[in-house]
Amino acid sequence: MNPVRRGQWQTASDVLTQLTRQPGITRAAVARTLRLSTGSATEVTARLRDVHLVTEVPAPSQGRGRPTTLLRAHPQGPVVLALDLRQSSWRSAIVTLDGSLQDPEYRRHRSRRPQVVLNNLRRHVEQARQQYGDRLRMVSLAVPGTIRDNHLMQAPTLEWAELDLETVTEGTGLPLLAGNDATLSGVAEARTGAAAGAGTALHLIIEVGIGGTLLIDGVPAQGASGAGGEYGHMPFGDRSRACPCGARGCWDLEIDGRALARHLKQGRPDDPYAYTEEVLRRTDRNARAAVTKVVSALGLGIAGLVNAHDPDVVTIGGLAIPLRAAAQRTFKEAYEGGLMTFHRGSPPPVLPATLPDGPLRGAAALALDQLTTEPAIAAWVAQR
Amino acid sequence: MNPVRRGQWQTASDVLTQLTRQPGITRAAVARTLRLSTGSATEVTARLRDVHLVTEVPAPSQGRGRPTTLLRAHPQGPVVLALDLRQSSWRSAIVTLDGSLQDPEYRRHRSRRPQVVLNNLRRHVEQARQQYGDRLRMVSLAVPGTIRDNHLMQAPTLEWAELDLETVTEGTGLPLLAGNDATLSGVAEARTGAAAGAGTALHLIIEVGIGGTLLIDGVPAQGASGAGGEYGHMPFGDRSRACPCGARGCWDLEIDGRALARHLKQGRPDDPYAYTEEVLRRTDRNARAAVTKVVSALGLGIAGLVNAHDPDVVTIGGLAIPLRAAAQRTFKEAYEGGLMTFHRGSPPPVLPATLPDGPLRGAAALALDQLTTEPAIAAWVAQR
DNA sequence: CAGTTTATGCTCGTGGGACGAGTTTAATGG
DNA sequence: CCATTAAACTCGTCCCACGAGCATAAACTG
């Protein structure tokens, strides 16, 4: 916690940030984008090598001139454990400074009880701690629910009550970074996916209900306590309908399997996700009409959010992709009809998300953001 | 455009940023908050003095110890011209690096024709240019309408069509920063007003329709082209109603004088702002009922936005203040009823905005942000 | 009122990092 | 094999942040 000498690792931090954002970037390319003189590039890479933060491997030569090198994470460098908790399974990977995922693991839950699942995760953290020692700097966890200061507030798909997630790292002294899965998949899309390069991006994903996030320069607007992005609980819907969240008229209730079931005059489905897929496979008129209504609500809501946030691009994930595909014209009409006139000339494109392991990659990205700050580098150097 | 030497004016930039954010701050306080050693503080202030960026005046002593000095903008230092265009008048002020407003001007429009008004503004810019010469670095303009890349897209209160605002600085070579008035008043509130210190703040202001902005660490989420914050055009309302913006069911139509008139079965009022004030003065049952409906729509919408953004605090301005005051219980019920359950324990406070000249101050603040960046300081120094 | 206490400002030596000019290196191409 | 090209390395220089020690200007104290 000593005050870091101002500017001490400034350029080093910039270089590492480049590395995490563009894995496999060459040393010469880094120097160009950061406008570093060749002397500075030599010096900063040497320093980063000395403290085990990067290594260099020869890059395939590209035409004339002395070949440059690829920057890679150092084999003894810091790592992050990224975890992605899902309804019936969890994933993990070790992430290095060049953004590559190693030791990927995939496990199905044997029991879905919170304590059992969290204990499994904790054991996994401890194991990584054993294996990587002080190289392991942080644990980043994606959860399908509302997160507030590392507490899970509500998780409709998991059906868990409020829960402190820090038990996952308890005893290890490792910092935990818990985040909503939709938010984190948005981070991944904004950094390396369909919204790469966008200054302002809006990401929305339908599974049960709708989640998402607003991203500004790749940074999610997480709000005061990390619960930002609950777009499903804006009152775009029918005010007479109560939402399990406690409010009324939530958008959530208009765009997923529960809405389809209602339109088809059926009870609440046990698994709204699977139910939606089922309805999407049907070709009868009733099913089509129900899908049309849902897609219309989706398009209108997105338009409202575009009016409010003026994003460069919107990315959609989960069931939103097949839903839109099933009623493209309806979507286009609802979306463009809901936009303010001046947006209609060139409305922000609504692109399908491209990264299947978005939450894991997003969790990794936010953790790497921490690791590449000046103070974190200084701490790493001081410890060695 | 030359690459600035990395770290060259880093600390100087930090000091100036402190100064703009806390006008009247002392040199010792700056050193403490930035964790500068006294040696560095001496050095950096000396340098800033040398290049005519700050001066020091003796501070009133506060107890024991050698008295410190107040940092002030240098009398030969850079300035910004802040302009606030309103429906029937405009204001201006010259803003210095310590955030103080000088030479305030207030003029009523003689004609409200766009070309006449813009010409007046341009003459004012030219005059300031004459008076301040190279000291004048930038013009910042607040406008009551939707802004996109320094173009005015729509302005319901002014009743102007699309318009290029850069004519205001044309010929002077001065950079222009045009922004929505509601956005800019939000900036002012988040920096020095009711939302000071909030990490995430939501600002909403009702005049005709509702405008606002989401602020993260005092920076407004302005979107891809600067049109962010049009919360009035989210579909919180009755989808059967068309909005002049081109969409349907806009919140805008539920919370201002137009809504009151509709509830009172009257035609669209010529001046919805004045009409609202009129209805607020009435004490009859019909008027009260109309106000109640509007306040309810306001509270519900704010709740939805709180669900989505999880702000630390919400600030409301314009007619939202007397409207809420006229039906406090209704507001509270609608607001809290619209929140997700977990927010209800300690819902974000909804505070009245405190700065009457918010747009002007916000415009000033954003311009000063530019002026206190390292490249801008380097450019200033290079020019002298 | 003189000495003490306290917070702050100033001086100066030290060290690190960024830069740029000049040089070297490792590839391609004729 | 030599010219060309892009990149890396070397080294002197400059600038800035820092900290230790000293100086200064107020309030407190007896």
PDB file of C-alpha atoms in Angstrom, chain B residues 136-383:
ATOM      1  CA  LEU B 136      -8.930  31.270 -25.066  1.00  0.00           C
ATOM      2  CA  ARG B 137      -8.534  27.549 -25.775  1.00  0.00           C
ATOM      3  CA  MET B 138     -11.977  26.151 -26.282  1.00  0.00           C
ATOM      4  CA  VAL B 139     -15.690  26.900 -26.506  1.00  0.00           C
ATOM      5  CA  SER B 140     -18.169  24.714 -24.675  1.00  0.00           C
ATOM      6  CA  LEU B 141     -21.837  24.996 -25.495  1.00  0.00           C
ATOM      7  CA  ALA B 142     -24.898  23.647 -23.679  1.00  0.00           C
ATOM      8  CA  VAL B 143     -28.011  23.231 -25.818  1.00  0.00           C
ATOM      9  CA  PRO B 144     -31.536  22.101 -24.897  1.00  0.00           C
ATOM     10  CA  GLY B 145     -31.746  19.393 -27.513  1.00  0.00           C
ATOM     11  CA  THR B 146     -30.272  16.202 -28.818  1.00  0.00           C
ATOM     12  CA  ILE B 147     -26.674  16.631 -29.899  1.00  0.00           C
ATOM     13  CA  ARG B 148     -24.806  14.385 -32.232  1.00  0.00           C
ATOM     14  CA  ASP B 149     -21.233  15.140 -33.212  1.00  0.00           C
ATOM     15  CA  ASN B 150     -21.716  18.865 -32.645  1.00  0.00           C
ATOM     16  CA  HIS B 151     -24.910  18.847 -34.664  1.00  0.00           C
ATOM     17  CA  LEU B 152     -28.240  19.674 -33.125  1.00  0.00           C
ATOM     18  CA  MET B 153     -30.567  16.853 -34.147  1.00  0.00           C
ATOM     19  CA  GLN B 154     -33.804  17.902 -32.524  1.00  0.00           C
ATOM     20  CA  ALA B 155     -34.765  20.596 -30.082  1.00  0.00           C
ATOM     21  CA  PRO B 156     -38.414  20.520 -29.087  1.00  0.00           C
ATOM     22  CA  THR B 157     -38.251  23.614 -26.882  1.00  0.00           C
ATOM     23  CA  LEU B 158     -36.369  25.743 -29.383  1.00  0.00           C
ATOM     24  CA  GLU B 159     -38.368  24.336 -32.267  1.00  0.00           C
ATOM     25  CA  TRP B 160     -35.295  24.240 -34.450  1.00  0.00           C
ATOM     26  CA  ALA B 161     -34.562  21.743 -37.162  1.00  0.00           C
ATOM     27  CA  GLU B 162     -31.253  19.938 -37.600  1.00  0.00           C
ATOM     28  CA  LEU B 163     -28.396  22.357 -37.446  1.00  0.00           C
ATOM     29  CA  ASP B 164     -24.613  22.424 -37.482  1.00  0.00           C
ATOM     30  CA  LEU B 165     -23.431  24.121 -34.314  1.00  0.00           C
ATOM     31  CA  GLU B 166     -19.823  24.456 -35.401  1.00  0.00           C
ATOM     32  CA  THR B 167     -20.675  27.697 -37.134  1.00  0.00           C
ATOM     33  CA  VAL B 168     -20.356  29.183 -33.665  1.00  0.00           C
ATOM     34  CA  THR B 169     -16.583  28.769 -33.715  1.00  0.00           C
ATOM     35  CA  GLU B 170     -16.079  28.819 -37.472  1.00  0.00           C
ATOM     36  CA  GLY B 171     -13.130  30.874 -38.543  1.00  0.00           C
ATOM     37  CA  THR B 172     -11.633  31.068 -35.087  1.00  0.00           C
ATOM     38  CA  GLY B 173     -10.013  27.646 -35.181  1.00  0.00           C
ATOM     39  CA  LEU B 174     -11.258  27.041 -31.654  1.00  0.00           C
ATOM     40  CA  PRO B 175     -12.438  23.560 -30.765  1.00  0.00           C
ATOM     41  CA  LEU B 176     -16.138  23.363 -29.943  1.00  0.00           C
ATOM     42  CA  LEU B 177     -17.667  21.033 -27.392  1.00  0.00           C
ATOM     43  CA  ALA B 178     -21.435  20.964 -27.761  1.00  0.00           C
ATOM     44  CA  GLY B 179     -23.535  19.024 -25.308  1.00  0.00           C
ATOM     45  CA  ASN B 180     -27.061  18.491 -24.142  1.00  0.00           C
ATOM     46  CA  ASP B 181     -28.063  20.805 -21.301  1.00  0.00           C
ATOM     47  CA  ALA B 182     -29.471  18.022 -19.146  1.00  0.00           C
ATOM     48  CA  THR B 183     -26.307  15.993 -19.584  1.00  0.00           C
ATOM     49  CA  LEU B 184     -24.171  18.949 -18.645  1.00  0.00           C
ATOM     50  CA  SER B 185     -26.216  19.876 -15.606  1.00  0.00           C
ATOM     51  CA  GLY B 186     -25.752  16.255 -14.561  1.00  0.00           C
ATOM     52  CA  VAL B 187     -22.016  16.700 -14.883  1.00  0.00           C
ATOM     53  CA  ALA B 188     -22.185  19.732 -12.629  1.00  0.00           C
ATOM     54  CA  GLU B 189     -24.244  17.907 -10.018  1.00  0.00           C
ATOM     55  CA  ALA B 190     -21.923  14.919 -10.065  1.00  0.00           C
ATOM     56  CA  ARG B 191     -18.846  17.084  -9.635  1.00  0.00           C
ATOM     57  CA  THR B 192     -19.868  19.783  -7.210  1.00  0.00           C
ATOM     58  CA  GLY B 193     -23.582  19.369  -6.567  1.00  0.00           C
ATOM     59  CA  ALA B 194     -25.924  16.936  -4.905  1.00  0.00           C
ATOM     60  CA  ALA B 195     -24.203  13.875  -6.379  1.00  0.00           C
ATOM     61  CA  ALA B 196     -20.682  14.960  -5.531  1.00  0.00           C
ATOM     62  CA  GLY B 197     -18.516  11.984  -4.760  1.00  0.00           C
ATOM     63  CA  ALA B 198     -20.875   9.410  -6.212  1.00  0.00           C
ATOM     64  CA  GLY B 199     -19.246   6.734  -8.331  1.00  0.00           C
ATOM     65  CA  THR B 200     -22.386   6.151 -10.359  1.00  0.00           C
ATOM     66  CA  ALA B 201     -24.996   8.895 -10.476  1.00  0.00           C
ATOM     67  CA  LEU B 202     -28.208   9.237 -12.432  1.00  0.00           C
ATOM     68  CA  HIS B 203     -29.406  12.717 -13.238  1.00  0.00           C
ATOM     69  CA  LEU B 204     -32.884  13.490 -14.585  1.00  0.00           C
ATOM     70  CA  ILE B 205     -34.447  16.800 -15.387  1.00  0.00           C
ATOM     71  CA  ILE B 206     -37.966  17.616 -16.517  1.00  0.00           C
ATOM     72  CA  GLU B 207     -38.659  20.707 -18.569  1.00  0.00           C
ATOM     73  CA  VAL B 208     -40.524  19.726 -21.682  1.00  0.00           C
ATOM     74  CA  GLY B 209     -40.094  15.999 -21.618  1.00  0.00           C
ATOM     75  CA  ILE B 210     -37.341  14.499 -19.545  1.00  0.00           C
ATOM     76  CA  GLY B 211     -33.623  14.441 -20.142  1.00  0.00           C
ATOM     77  CA  GLY B 212     -30.718  13.231 -18.159  1.00  0.00           C
ATOM     78  CA  THR B 213     -27.582  11.251 -18.055  1.00  0.00           C
ATOM     79  CA  LEU B 214     -25.757   8.433 -16.380  1.00  0.00           C
ATOM     80  CA  LEU B 215     -22.510   9.555 -14.812  1.00  0.00           C
ATOM     81  CA  ILE B 216     -19.638   7.310 -13.914  1.00  0.00           C
ATOM     82  CA  ASP B 217     -17.042   9.021 -11.770  1.00  0.00           C
ATOM     83  CA  GLY B 218     -18.358  12.342 -12.983  1.00  0.00           C
ATOM     84  CA  VAL B 219     -18.062  11.428 -16.649  1.00  0.00           C
ATOM     85  CA  PRO B 220     -21.333  11.333 -18.596  1.00  0.00           C
ATOM     86  CA  ALA B 221     -22.127   8.302 -20.730  1.00  0.00           C
ATOM     87  CA  GLN B 222     -22.633  10.247 -23.922  1.00  0.00           C
ATOM     88  CA  GLY B 223     -22.751   7.333 -26.297  1.00  0.00           C
ATOM     89  CA  ALA B 224     -21.323   6.906 -29.749  1.00  0.00           C
ATOM     90  CA  SER B 225     -22.169  10.338 -31.045  1.00  0.00           C
ATOM     91  CA  GLY B 226     -23.051  12.297 -27.944  1.00  0.00           C
ATOM     92  CA  ALA B 227     -26.771  11.598 -28.073  1.00  0.00           C
ATOM     93  CA  GLY B 228     -26.809   9.408 -24.957  1.00  0.00           C
ATOM     94  CA  GLY B 229     -29.116  10.210 -22.079  1.00  0.00           C
ATOM     95  CA  GLU B 230     -32.413  10.454 -23.903  1.00  0.00           C
ATOM     96  CA  TYR B 231     -34.201   8.651 -21.142  1.00  0.00           C
ATOM     97  CA  GLY B 232     -37.429  10.317 -22.101  1.00  0.00           C
ATOM     98  CA  HIS B 233     -37.591   8.070 -25.102  1.00  0.00           C
ATOM     99  CA  MET B 234     -37.665   4.742 -23.380  1.00  0.00           C
ATOM    100  CA  PRO B 235     -41.000   2.950 -23.801  1.00  0.00           C
ATOM    101  CA  PHE B 236     -42.230   3.244 -20.230  1.00  0.00           C
ATOM    102  CA  GLY B 237     -45.537   4.651 -21.365  1.00  0.00           C
ATOM    103  CA  ASP B 238     -48.648   3.758 -23.303  1.00  0.00           C
ATOM    104  CA  ARG B 239     -47.636   2.233 -26.624  1.00  0.00           C
ATOM    105  CA  SER B 240     -50.688   3.654 -28.334  1.00  0.00           C
ATOM    106  CA  ARG B 241     -49.320   7.164 -28.019  1.00  0.00           C
ATOM    107  CA  ALA B 242     -46.976   8.476 -30.673  1.00  0.00           C
ATOM    108  CA  CYS B 243     -44.136  10.743 -29.655  1.00  0.00           C
ATOM    109  CA  PRO B 244     -42.806  13.580 -31.785  1.00  0.00           C
ATOM    110  CA  CYS B 245     -39.438  11.831 -31.606  1.00  0.00           C
ATOM    111  CA  GLY B 246     -40.787   9.162 -33.919  1.00  0.00           C
ATOM    112  CA  ALA B 247     -41.178   6.354 -31.419  1.00  0.00           C
ATOM    113  CA  ARG B 248     -44.229   5.276 -29.432  1.00  0.00           C
ATOM    114  CA  GLY B 249     -45.021   5.035 -25.746  1.00  0.00           C
ATOM    115  CA  CYS B 250     -42.212   7.325 -24.668  1.00  0.00           C
ATOM    116  CA  TRP B 251     -41.779   8.164 -20.990  1.00  0.00           C
ATOM    117  CA  ASP B 252     -41.537  11.786 -22.116  1.00  0.00           C
ATOM    118  CA  LEU B 253     -45.255  11.838 -22.778  1.00  0.00           C
ATOM    119  CA  GLU B 254     -46.142  10.741 -19.256  1.00  0.00           C
ATOM    120  CA  ILE B 255     -44.263  13.127 -17.051  1.00  0.00           C
ATOM    121  CA  ASP B 256     -44.612  16.724 -18.219  1.00  0.00           C
ATOM    122  CA  GLY B 257     -47.202  19.389 -18.968  1.00  0.00           C
ATOM    123  CA  ARG B 258     -48.428  17.483 -21.985  1.00  0.00           C
ATOM    124  CA  ALA B 259     -49.329  14.560 -19.740  1.00  0.00           C
ATOM    125  CA  LEU B 260     -51.056  16.822 -17.236  1.00  0.00           C
ATOM    126  CA  ALA B 261     -53.110  18.421 -20.002  1.00  0.00           C
ATOM    127  CA  ARG B 262     -54.115  15.018 -21.288  1.00  0.00           C
ATOM    128  CA  HIS B 263     -55.212  13.864 -17.847  1.00  0.00           C
ATOM    129  CA  LEU B 264     -57.155  17.097 -17.489  1.00  0.00           C
ATOM    130  CA  LYS B 265     -58.700  16.532 -20.898  1.00  0.00           C
ATOM    131  CA  GLN B 266     -57.200  19.652 -22.406  1.00  0.00           C
ATOM    132  CA  GLY B 267     -55.303  20.133 -25.644  1.00  0.00           C
ATOM    133  CA  ARG B 268     -51.537  20.263 -25.923  1.00  0.00           C
ATOM    134  CA  PRO B 269     -50.440  23.370 -24.042  1.00  0.00           C
ATOM    135  CA  ASP B 270     -48.402  25.970 -25.906  1.00  0.00           C
ATOM    136  CA  ASP B 271     -45.873  26.103 -23.135  1.00  0.00           C
ATOM    137  CA  PRO B 272     -45.879  22.804 -21.256  1.00  0.00           C
ATOM    138  CA  TYR B 273     -43.424  24.160 -18.699  1.00  0.00           C
ATOM    139  CA  ALA B 274     -45.596  27.101 -17.670  1.00  0.00           C
ATOM    140  CA  TYR B 275     -48.665  24.894 -17.876  1.00  0.00           C
ATOM    141  CA  THR B 276     -47.138  22.497 -15.377  1.00  0.00           C
ATOM    142  CA  GLU B 277     -46.419  25.313 -12.962  1.00  0.00           C
ATOM    143  CA  GLU B 278     -50.005  26.458 -13.365  1.00  0.00           C
ATOM    144  CA  VAL B 279     -51.432  23.027 -12.597  1.00  0.00           C
ATOM    145  CA  LEU B 280     -49.115  22.724  -9.606  1.00  0.00           C
ATOM    146  CA  ARG B 281     -50.620  25.916  -8.207  1.00  0.00           C
ATOM    147  CA  ARG B 282     -54.125  24.550  -8.473  1.00  0.00           C
ATOM    148  CA  THR B 283     -55.644  22.806  -5.463  1.00  0.00           C
ATOM    149  CA  ASP B 284     -58.726  21.216  -7.000  1.00  0.00           C
ATOM    150  CA  ARG B 285     -59.200  17.501  -7.060  1.00  0.00           C
ATOM    151  CA  ASN B 286     -58.766  17.105 -10.814  1.00  0.00           C
ATOM    152  CA  ALA B 287     -55.454  18.859 -10.795  1.00  0.00           C
ATOM    153  CA  ARG B 288     -54.243  16.843  -7.833  1.00  0.00           C
ATOM    154  CA  ALA B 289     -55.276  13.617  -9.544  1.00  0.00           C
ATOM    155  CA  ALA B 290     -53.432  14.595 -12.709  1.00  0.00           C
ATOM    156  CA  VAL B 291     -50.318  15.456 -10.751  1.00  0.00           C
ATOM    157  CA  THR B 292     -50.533  12.159  -8.918  1.00  0.00           C
ATOM    158  CA  LYS B 293     -50.600  10.232 -12.174  1.00  0.00           C
ATOM    159  CA  VAL B 294     -47.611  12.095 -13.496  1.00  0.00           C
ATOM    160  CA  VAL B 295     -45.617  11.712 -10.304  1.00  0.00           C
ATOM    161  CA  SER B 296     -46.396   8.028 -10.277  1.00  0.00           C
ATOM    162  CA  ALA B 297     -45.058   7.671 -13.817  1.00  0.00           C
ATOM    163  CA  LEU B 298     -41.978   9.578 -12.751  1.00  0.00           C
ATOM    164  CA  GLY B 299     -41.308   7.379  -9.743  1.00  0.00           C
ATOM    165  CA  LEU B 300     -41.845   4.171 -11.661  1.00  0.00           C
ATOM    166  CA  GLY B 301     -39.535   5.215 -14.441  1.00  0.00           C
ATOM    167  CA  ILE B 302     -36.810   6.278 -12.056  1.00  0.00           C
ATOM    168  CA  ALA B 303     -37.112   2.926 -10.330  1.00  0.00           C
ATOM    169  CA  GLY B 304     -36.618   1.131 -13.632  1.00  0.00           C
ATOM    170  CA  LEU B 305     -33.523   3.174 -14.340  1.00  0.00           C
ATOM    171  CA  VAL B 306     -32.218   2.458 -10.860  1.00  0.00           C
ATOM    172  CA  ASN B 307     -32.731  -1.257 -11.453  1.00  0.00           C
ATOM    173  CA  ALA B 308     -30.789  -0.965 -14.683  1.00  0.00           C
ATOM    174  CA  HIS B 309     -27.929   1.203 -13.493  1.00  0.00           C
ATOM    175  CA  ASP B 310     -27.627   0.720  -9.739  1.00  0.00           C
ATOM    176  CA  PRO B 311     -26.566   4.307  -9.037  1.00  0.00           C
ATOM    177  CA  ASP B 312     -25.313   5.576  -5.714  1.00  0.00           C
ATOM    178  CA  VAL B 313     -27.650   8.506  -5.988  1.00  0.00           C
ATOM    179  CA  VAL B 314     -30.291   9.990  -8.282  1.00  0.00           C
ATOM    180  CA  THR B 315     -30.553  13.734  -8.754  1.00  0.00           C
ATOM    181  CA  ILE B 316     -33.642  15.366 -10.180  1.00  0.00           C
ATOM    182  CA  GLY B 317     -33.987  18.852 -11.553  1.00  0.00           C
ATOM    183  CA  GLY B 318     -36.384  21.235 -13.229  1.00  0.00           C
ATOM    184  CA  LEU B 319     -40.059  20.498 -12.771  1.00  0.00           C
ATOM    185  CA  ALA B 320     -39.305  17.118 -11.256  1.00  0.00           C
ATOM    186  CA  ILE B 321     -38.606  18.853  -7.963  1.00  0.00           C
ATOM    187  CA  PRO B 322     -41.964  20.620  -7.488  1.00  0.00           C
ATOM    188  CA  LEU B 323     -43.804  17.669  -9.020  1.00  0.00           C
ATOM    189  CA  ARG B 324     -42.384  15.262  -6.492  1.00  0.00           C
ATOM    190  CA  ALA B 325     -42.924  17.735  -3.686  1.00  0.00           C
ATOM    191  CA  ALA B 326     -46.583  17.975  -4.658  1.00  0.00           C
ATOM    192  CA  ALA B 327     -47.130  14.249  -4.178  1.00  0.00           C
ATOM    193  CA  GLN B 328     -44.377  12.922  -2.010  1.00  0.00           C
ATOM    194  CA  ARG B 329     -46.128   9.809  -0.835  1.00  0.00           C
ATOM    195  CA  THR B 330     -47.160   8.858  -4.350  1.00  0.00           C
ATOM    196  CA  PHE B 331     -43.603   9.305  -5.480  1.00  0.00           C
ATOM    197  CA  LYS B 332     -42.195   7.191  -2.705  1.00  0.00           C
ATOM    198  CA  GLU B 333     -44.662   4.399  -3.338  1.00  0.00           C
ATOM    199  CA  ALA B 334     -44.098   4.384  -7.070  1.00  0.00           C
ATOM    200  CA  TYR B 335     -40.340   4.596  -6.732  1.00  0.00           C
ATOM    201  CA  GLU B 336     -39.898   1.948  -4.101  1.00  0.00           C
ATOM    202  CA  GLY B 337     -42.586  -0.240  -5.613  1.00  0.00           C
ATOM    203  CA  GLY B 338     -40.724  -0.256  -8.902  1.00  0.00           C
ATOM    204  CA  LEU B 339     -37.423  -1.302  -7.401  1.00  0.00           C
ATOM    205  CA  MET B 340     -36.144  -4.833  -7.348  1.00  0.00           C
ATOM    206  CA  THR B 341     -36.567  -6.219  -3.869  1.00  0.00           C
ATOM    207  CA  PHE B 342     -32.913  -6.182  -2.931  1.00  0.00           C
ATOM    208  CA  HIS B 343     -32.691  -2.452  -3.621  1.00  0.00           C
ATOM    209  CA  ARG B 344     -35.466  -1.618  -1.169  1.00  0.00           C
ATOM    210  CA  GLY B 345     -33.383  -2.019   1.952  1.00  0.00           C
ATOM    211  CA  SER B 346     -31.504   1.136   1.143  1.00  0.00           C
ATOM    212  CA  PRO B 347     -32.779   2.590  -2.110  1.00  0.00           C
ATOM    213  CA  PRO B 348     -30.577   5.204  -3.747  1.00  0.00           C
ATOM    214  CA  PRO B 349     -31.637   8.633  -2.494  1.00  0.00           C
ATOM    215  CA  VAL B 350     -33.424  10.861  -5.000  1.00  0.00           C
ATOM    216  CA  LEU B 351     -32.070  14.322  -4.298  1.00  0.00           C
ATOM    217  CA  PRO B 352     -33.029  17.670  -5.777  1.00  0.00           C
ATOM    218  CA  ALA B 353     -30.313  19.180  -7.944  1.00  0.00           C
ATOM    219  CA  THR B 354     -28.644  22.136  -6.289  1.00  0.00           C
ATOM    220  CA  LEU B 355     -26.956  24.096  -9.039  1.00  0.00           C
ATOM    221  CA  PRO B 356     -29.121  26.631 -10.842  1.00  0.00           C
ATOM    222  CA  ASP B 357     -26.477  27.259 -13.499  1.00  0.00           C
ATOM    223  CA  GLY B 358     -25.808  23.566 -13.981  1.00  0.00           C
ATOM    224  CA  PRO B 359     -25.540  23.488 -17.791  1.00  0.00           C
ATOM    225  CA  LEU B 360     -23.017  26.314 -17.814  1.00  0.00           C
ATOM    226  CA  ARG B 361     -20.961  24.738 -15.058  1.00  0.00           C
ATOM    227  CA  GLY B 362     -21.135  21.314 -16.647  1.00  0.00           C
ATOM    228  CA  ALA B 363     -20.036  22.706 -19.994  1.00  0.00           C
ATOM    229  CA  ALA B 364     -17.180  24.410 -18.204  1.00  0.00           C
ATOM    230  CA  ALA B 365     -16.225  21.229 -16.381  1.00  0.00           C
ATOM    231  CA  LEU B 366     -16.024  19.105 -19.519  1.00  0.00           C
ATOM    232  CA  ALA B 367     -13.949  21.728 -21.272  1.00  0.00           C
ATOM    233  CA  LEU B 368     -11.610  21.962 -18.310  1.00  0.00           C
ATOM    234  CA  ASP B 369     -11.231  18.189 -18.421  1.00  0.00           C
ATOM    235  CA  GLN B 370      -9.720  18.648 -21.859  1.00  0.00           C
ATOM    236  CA  LEU B 371      -7.510  21.499 -20.777  1.00  0.00           C
ATOM    237  CA  THR B 372      -6.000  19.588 -17.900  1.00  0.00           C
ATOM    238  CA  THR B 373      -4.872  16.596 -19.935  1.00  0.00           C
ATOM    239  CA  GLU B 374      -1.172  16.124 -20.428  1.00  0.00           C
ATOM    240  CA  PRO B 375      -1.239  16.827 -24.169  1.00  0.00           C
ATOM    241  CA  ALA B 376      -3.199  20.046 -23.655  1.00  0.00           C
ATOM    242  CA  ILE B 377      -0.738  21.254 -21.037  1.00  0.00           C
ATOM    243  CA  ALA B 378       2.178  20.347 -23.260  1.00  0.00           C
ATOM    244  CA  ALA B 379       0.537  22.245 -26.131  1.00  0.00           C
ATOM    245  CA  TRP B 380       0.021  25.295 -23.920  1.00  0.00           C
ATOM    246  CA  VAL B 381       3.605  25.236 -22.789  1.00  0.00           C
ATOM    247  CA  ALA B 382       4.917  24.716 -26.308  1.00  0.00           C
ATOM    248  CA  GLN B 383       2.954  27.669 -27.629  1.00  0.00           C
TER     249      GLN B 383
END
